[in-house]
Tab-separated table of C-alpha atoms in Angstrom:
chain	number	residue	atom	x	y	z
A	1	UNK	CA	-1.008	38.619	-135.723
A	2	UNK	CA	0.316	36.075	-133.247
A	3	UNK	CA	1.572	38.901	-131.017
A	4	UNK	CA	-1.876	40.496	-130.969
A	5	UNK	CA	-3.501	37.165	-130.137
A	6	UNK	CA	-1.108	36.570	-127.235
A	7	UNK	CA	-1.790	40.061	-125.889
A	8	UNK	CA	-5.559	39.491	-126.153
A	9	UNK	CA	-5.413	36.142	-124.338
A	10	UNK	CA	-3.209	37.629	-121.619
A	11	UNK	CA	-5.608	40.511	-121.037
A	12	UNK	CA	-8.623	38.169	-121.025
A	13	UNK	CA	-6.915	35.910	-118.498
A	14	UNK	CA	-6.161	38.830	-116.202
A	15	UNK	CA	-9.758	40.021	-116.394
A	16	UNK	CA	-11.066	36.549	-115.605
A	17	UNK	CA	-8.719	36.207	-112.641
A	18	UNK	CA	-9.705	39.652	-111.456
A	19	UNK	CA	-13.399	38.783	-111.560
A	20	UNK	CA	-12.766	35.509	-109.761
A	21	UNK	CA	-10.835	37.223	-106.992
A	22	UNK	CA	-13.260	40.102	-106.765
A	23	UNK	CA	-16.391	37.968	-106.493
A	24	UNK	CA	-16.103	37.208	-102.771
A	25	UNK	CA	-15.264	40.850	-102.089
A	26	UNK	CA	-18.353	42.015	-103.966
A	27	UNK	CA	-20.461	39.433	-102.115
A	28	UNK	CA	-19.219	40.611	-98.727
A	29	UNK	CA	-19.681	44.239	-99.678
A	30	UNK	CA	-23.283	43.591	-100.668
A	31	UNK	CA	-24.040	42.146	-97.242
A	32	UNK	CA	-24.386	44.682	-94.433
A	33	UNK	CA	-21.255	44.522	-92.308
A	34	UNK	CA	-21.766	44.191	-88.561
A	35	UNK	CA	-21.526	47.475	-86.721
A	36	UNK	CA	-18.358	47.791	-84.651
A	37	UNK	CA	-18.956	46.528	-81.144
A	38	UNK	CA	-21.058	48.991	-79.222
A	39	UNK	CA	-21.159	51.502	-82.094
A	40	UNK	CA	-23.161	52.218	-85.213
A	41	UNK	CA	-26.946	52.520	-85.382
A	42	UNK	CA	-27.358	51.188	-81.860
A	43	UNK	CA	-25.765	54.283	-80.317
A	44	UNK	CA	-27.165	56.615	-82.974
A	45	UNK	CA	-30.651	56.307	-81.495
A	46	UNK	CA	-31.313	58.934	-78.792
A	47	UNK	CA	-33.721	56.519	-77.080
A	48	UNK	CA	-31.259	53.611	-76.927
A	49	UNK	CA	-30.508	52.009	-73.588
A	50	UNK	CA	-26.757	51.855	-73.078
A	51	UNK	CA	-24.421	49.964	-70.754
A	52	UNK	CA	-20.772	49.195	-70.203
A	53	UNK	CA	-21.709	45.540	-70.174
A	54	UNK	CA	-25.230	44.210	-70.271
A	55	UNK	CA	-25.968	41.334	-67.898
A	56	UNK	CA	-28.950	39.402	-66.612
A	57	UNK	CA	-29.854	38.018	-63.184
A	58	UNK	CA	-32.563	35.337	-63.079
A	59	UNK	CA	-34.237	34.697	-59.719
A	60	UNK	CA	-35.262	31.087	-60.207
A	61	UNK	CA	-37.060	31.054	-56.844
A	62	UNK	CA	-39.755	33.133	-58.485
A	63	UNK	CA	-40.019	30.947	-61.582
A	64	UNK	CA	-41.628	27.818	-60.152
A	65	UNK	CA	-44.699	28.095	-62.381
A	66	UNK	CA	-44.510	26.298	-65.720
A	67	UNK	CA	-47.103	28.720	-67.025
A	68	UNK	CA	-44.827	31.686	-66.255
A	69	UNK	CA	-41.826	29.977	-67.819
A	70	UNK	CA	-43.844	29.271	-70.958
A	71	UNK	CA	-45.052	32.871	-71.060
A	72	UNK	CA	-41.428	34.048	-71.032
A	73	UNK	CA	-40.523	31.674	-73.853
A	74	UNK	CA	-43.597	32.629	-75.891
A	75	UNK	CA	-42.907	36.357	-75.477
A	76	UNK	CA	-39.441	35.900	-76.960
A	77	UNK	CA	-40.233	33.360	-79.651
A	78	UNK	CA	-43.390	35.010	-80.965
A	79	UNK	CA	-41.748	38.416	-81.380
A	80	UNK	CA	-38.570	37.054	-82.972
A	81	UNK	CA	-40.367	34.681	-85.360
A	82	UNK	CA	-38.693	31.608	-83.893
A	83	UNK	CA	-40.137	28.623	-85.776
A	84	UNK	CA	-41.988	25.911	-83.879
A	85	UNK	CA	-40.159	22.773	-84.998
A	86	UNK	CA	-40.050	19.629	-82.883
A	87	UNK	CA	-37.205	17.146	-82.644
A	88	UNK	CA	-33.539	17.439	-83.574
A	89	UNK	CA	-34.158	20.397	-85.902
A	90	UNK	CA	-35.679	22.512	-83.129
A	91	UNK	CA	-34.858	26.224	-83.131
A	92	UNK	CA	-34.793	27.929	-79.724
A	93	UNK	CA	-33.754	31.232	-78.192
A	94	UNK	CA	-34.983	30.472	-74.668
A	95	UNK	CA	-35.734	27.016	-73.319
A	96	UNK	CA	-35.848	25.169	-70.000
A	97	UNK	CA	-33.920	22.265	-68.566
A	98	UNK	CA	-33.280	20.469	-65.282
A	99	UNK	CA	-30.910	21.539	-62.524
A	100	UNK	CA	-28.459	18.711	-63.218
A	101	UNK	CA	-28.263	19.495	-66.953
A	102	UNK	CA	-28.220	23.261	-66.508
A	103	UNK	CA	-25.478	23.550	-63.867
A	104	UNK	CA	-23.030	20.761	-64.550
A	105	UNK	CA	-20.225	22.489	-62.611
A	106	UNK	CA	-22.153	22.328	-59.336
A	107	UNK	CA	-20.554	19.624	-57.169
A	108	UNK	CA	-23.343	19.144	-54.659
A	109	UNK	CA	-23.885	15.400	-54.453
A	110	UNK	CA	-27.246	15.759	-52.747
A	111	UNK	CA	-28.942	18.890	-54.102
A	112	UNK	CA	-32.099	20.175	-52.483
A	113	UNK	CA	-35.310	18.608	-53.720
A	114	UNK	CA	-36.631	22.061	-54.599
A	115	UNK	CA	-33.801	22.392	-57.122
A	116	UNK	CA	-34.072	18.961	-58.692
A	117	UNK	CA	-37.804	19.403	-59.284
A	118	UNK	CA	-37.467	22.843	-60.860
A	119	UNK	CA	-37.016	23.876	-64.491
A	120	UNK	CA	-34.493	26.591	-65.305
A	121	UNK	CA	-34.693	29.094	-68.177
A	122	UNK	CA	-31.629	28.949	-70.426
A	123	UNK	CA	-30.441	31.282	-73.182
A	124	UNK	CA	-27.307	32.705	-74.771
A	125	UNK	CA	-24.963	33.814	-71.985
A	126	UNK	CA	-23.402	36.714	-73.938
A	127	UNK	CA	-20.002	35.757	-72.604
A	128	UNK	CA	-17.149	38.191	-72.067
A	129	UNK	CA	-14.870	35.612	-73.746
A	130	UNK	CA	-17.219	34.034	-76.299
A	131	UNK	CA	-15.714	31.007	-78.079
A	132	UNK	CA	-18.378	31.312	-80.774
A	133	UNK	CA	-16.854	34.622	-81.882
A	134	UNK	CA	-13.336	33.199	-82.056
A	135	UNK	CA	-14.288	30.265	-84.285
A	136	UNK	CA	-16.563	32.120	-86.725
A	137	UNK	CA	-14.654	32.342	-90.050
A	138	UNK	CA	-16.727	35.215	-91.511
A	139	UNK	CA	-17.298	37.448	-88.460
A	140	UNK	CA	-20.999	36.686	-88.703
A	141	UNK	CA	-20.850	36.360	-84.920
A	142	UNK	CA	-19.323	39.350	-83.177
A	143	UNK	CA	-19.234	40.906	-79.715
A	144	UNK	CA	-20.124	44.529	-79.134
A	145	UNK	CA	-18.433	46.735	-76.582
A	146	UNK	CA	-21.546	46.563	-74.421
A	147	UNK	CA	-21.126	42.792	-74.111
A	148	UNK	CA	-23.903	41.636	-76.415
A	149	UNK	CA	-22.891	38.807	-78.735
A	150	UNK	CA	-24.778	39.456	-81.932
A	151	UNK	CA	-25.091	37.943	-85.403
A	152	UNK	CA	-25.145	39.191	-88.964
A	153	UNK	CA	-27.211	36.540	-90.741
A	154	UNK	CA	-26.073	37.802	-94.154
A	155	UNK	CA	-22.510	36.816	-93.301
A	156	UNK	CA	-23.384	33.401	-91.868
A	157	UNK	CA	-22.322	30.600	-94.214
A	158	UNK	CA	-23.862	27.807	-92.157
A	159	UNK	CA	-20.589	26.130	-91.205
A	160	UNK	CA	-21.885	25.672	-87.626
A	161	UNK	CA	-18.453	26.197	-86.090
A	162	UNK	CA	-20.130	28.540	-83.589
A	163	UNK	CA	-22.497	25.752	-82.529
A	164	UNK	CA	-19.534	23.464	-81.911
A	165	UNK	CA	-17.740	26.233	-80.016
A	166	UNK	CA	-20.658	27.205	-77.771
A	167	UNK	CA	-20.605	25.099	-74.568
A	168	UNK	CA	-24.154	26.092	-73.639
A	169	UNK	CA	-26.178	24.791	-76.581
A	170	UNK	CA	-27.456	28.316	-77.155
A	171	UNK	CA	-27.421	28.252	-80.955
A	172	UNK	CA	-29.797	26.698	-83.453
A	173	UNK	CA	-29.358	25.905	-87.132
A	174	UNK	CA	-32.095	26.487	-89.687
A	175	UNK	CA	-32.381	23.243	-91.621
A	176	UNK	CA	-35.429	24.552	-93.475
A	177	UNK	CA	-37.359	27.683	-94.313
A	178	UNK	CA	-38.615	29.115	-91.017
A	179	UNK	CA	-41.728	30.982	-92.150
A	180	UNK	CA	-44.062	27.973	-92.600
A	181	UNK	CA	-43.323	27.019	-88.976
A	182	UNK	CA	-44.055	30.416	-87.440
A	183	UNK	CA	-47.561	30.443	-85.940
A	184	UNK	CA	-48.129	34.195	-86.313
A	185	UNK	CA	-45.549	36.106	-88.277
A	186	UNK	CA	-44.289	39.356	-86.752
A	187	UNK	CA	-43.684	41.627	-89.763
A	188	UNK	CA	-41.438	43.983	-87.747
A	189	UNK	CA	-38.752	41.340	-87.198
A	190	UNK	CA	-37.071	39.443	-90.060
A	191	UNK	CA	-37.216	35.688	-90.377
A	192	UNK	CA	-33.952	33.837	-90.917
A	193	UNK	CA	-33.185	32.038	-94.119
A	194	UNK	CA	-32.447	28.346	-94.420
A	195	UNK	CA	-28.809	27.437	-93.722
A	196	UNK	CA	-27.953	30.014	-91.048
A	197	UNK	CA	-27.522	29.862	-87.290
A	198	UNK	CA	-29.539	32.004	-84.876
A	199	UNK	CA	-29.762	32.703	-81.145
A	200	UNK	CA	-30.867	35.134	-78.419
A	201	UNK	CA	-29.634	38.707	-78.901
A	202	UNK	CA	-30.643	40.181	-75.509
A	203	UNK	CA	-33.317	41.948	-77.622
A	204	UNK	CA	-30.726	44.372	-79.013
A	205	UNK	CA	-33.299	45.743	-81.453
A	206	UNK	CA	-35.563	46.711	-78.530
A	207	UNK	CA	-32.713	48.169	-76.477
A	208	UNK	CA	-32.122	50.504	-79.410
A	209	UNK	CA	-35.698	51.755	-78.919
A	210	UNK	CA	-35.264	52.214	-75.187
A	211	UNK	CA	-37.139	49.040	-74.243
A	212	UNK	CA	-36.109	46.144	-71.987
A	213	UNK	CA	-35.792	42.582	-73.332
A	214	UNK	CA	-39.055	40.712	-73.746
A	215	UNK	CA	-38.167	37.954	-71.297
A	216	UNK	CA	-37.553	40.590	-68.622
A	217	UNK	CA	-40.910	42.237	-69.223
A	218	UNK	CA	-42.762	38.906	-69.181
A	219	UNK	CA	-41.128	37.580	-65.994
A	220	UNK	CA	-43.043	39.559	-63.351
A	221	UNK	CA	-39.781	40.859	-61.924
A	222	UNK	CA	-38.012	37.490	-61.772
A	223	UNK	CA	-35.492	38.481	-64.462
A	224	UNK	CA	-33.378	41.586	-63.977
A	225	UNK	CA	-31.389	43.269	-66.718
A	226	UNK	CA	-28.839	46.043	-66.404
A	227	UNK	CA	-25.294	47.302	-66.570
A	228	UNK	CA	-22.825	45.003	-64.833
A	229	UNK	CA	-20.326	47.869	-64.681
A	230	UNK	CA	-22.728	50.116	-62.753
A	231	UNK	CA	-22.747	49.346	-59.021
A	232	UNK	CA	-26.148	51.056	-58.718
A	233	UNK	CA	-27.806	48.938	-61.413
A	234	UNK	CA	-30.470	46.373	-60.574
A	235	UNK	CA	-28.208	43.478	-61.530
A	236	UNK	CA	-25.321	44.624	-59.362
A	237	UNK	CA	-27.647	45.122	-56.397
A	238	UNK	CA	-29.105	41.652	-56.899
A	239	UNK	CA	-25.614	40.137	-57.065
A	240	UNK	CA	-24.622	41.972	-53.872
A	241	UNK	CA	-27.670	40.697	-51.981
A	242	UNK	CA	-27.757	37.085	-53.172
A	243	UNK	CA	-25.562	34.064	-53.789
A	244	UNK	CA	-25.579	33.419	-57.517
A	245	UNK	CA	-24.191	30.842	-59.936
A	246	UNK	CA	-23.380	30.856	-63.616
A	247	UNK	CA	-23.349	28.023	-66.122
A	248	UNK	CA	-19.983	26.305	-66.600
A	249	UNK	CA	-17.860	29.143	-65.175
A	250	UNK	CA	-14.802	26.869	-65.104
A	251	UNK	CA	-14.510	27.212	-68.894
A	252	UNK	CA	-13.414	30.831	-68.560
A	253	UNK	CA	-16.081	32.211	-70.887
A	254	UNK	CA	-17.334	34.669	-68.218
A	255	UNK	CA	-21.079	34.280	-68.828
A	256	UNK	CA	-23.252	37.376	-68.553
A	257	UNK	CA	-26.260	35.519	-67.156
A	258	UNK	CA	-26.443	34.871	-63.398
A	259	UNK	CA	-28.871	32.636	-61.520
A	260	UNK	CA	-30.208	32.988	-57.989
A	261	UNK	CA	-31.032	29.470	-56.834
């Protein structure tokens, strides 16, 4: 009798331990795993735009109108259901800031007045060496082979390590349910749940349909987007014809967003 009881308790303990160990595995399996960089459904679409490394060139000389800058922001935020929250809990994919705050590595002591009076559009830089990817403990943030740094919101645990690792302030944390703060909900793009981080994705979901990013389409030609590895692409031609800068290049992150000043 005692032998049978010991065997029963041993088997019950093993089952309990097995369930405890298996729980995280089951949880991860239930969440859609991020597609391997540059692979998966993105390349399965025959219409998808493809590149060796996507990059952006922003001609700030053509973005002197606040109305145009706001149109670019609105095009992105309205499509991606970015909530309109003011203050420290603000969520943003594209925003604007001053020359001094945008380009802190520039050592010009007396910058041109035209620069100091201008606002500059800022977004995720989709770095070649993204620190946000290295510090993410769940691989919720990952880099694809085409250079886009993307997120799997189902894997995000809200630790905000990626926010601490990003030197550009490109990530926002959802402190609350986003839907009540979205002016007009776009049913074709999912809202993010409370407790996860979000950011610009270079409109990866539109690239898969063969469409350019929304900010590019709303910029009247001031924002170029293309393959940095293709010398005949619009971005490479713009880089060849203009002097450009990137944000905080000294950090070695190799940003994928260039600015013509």
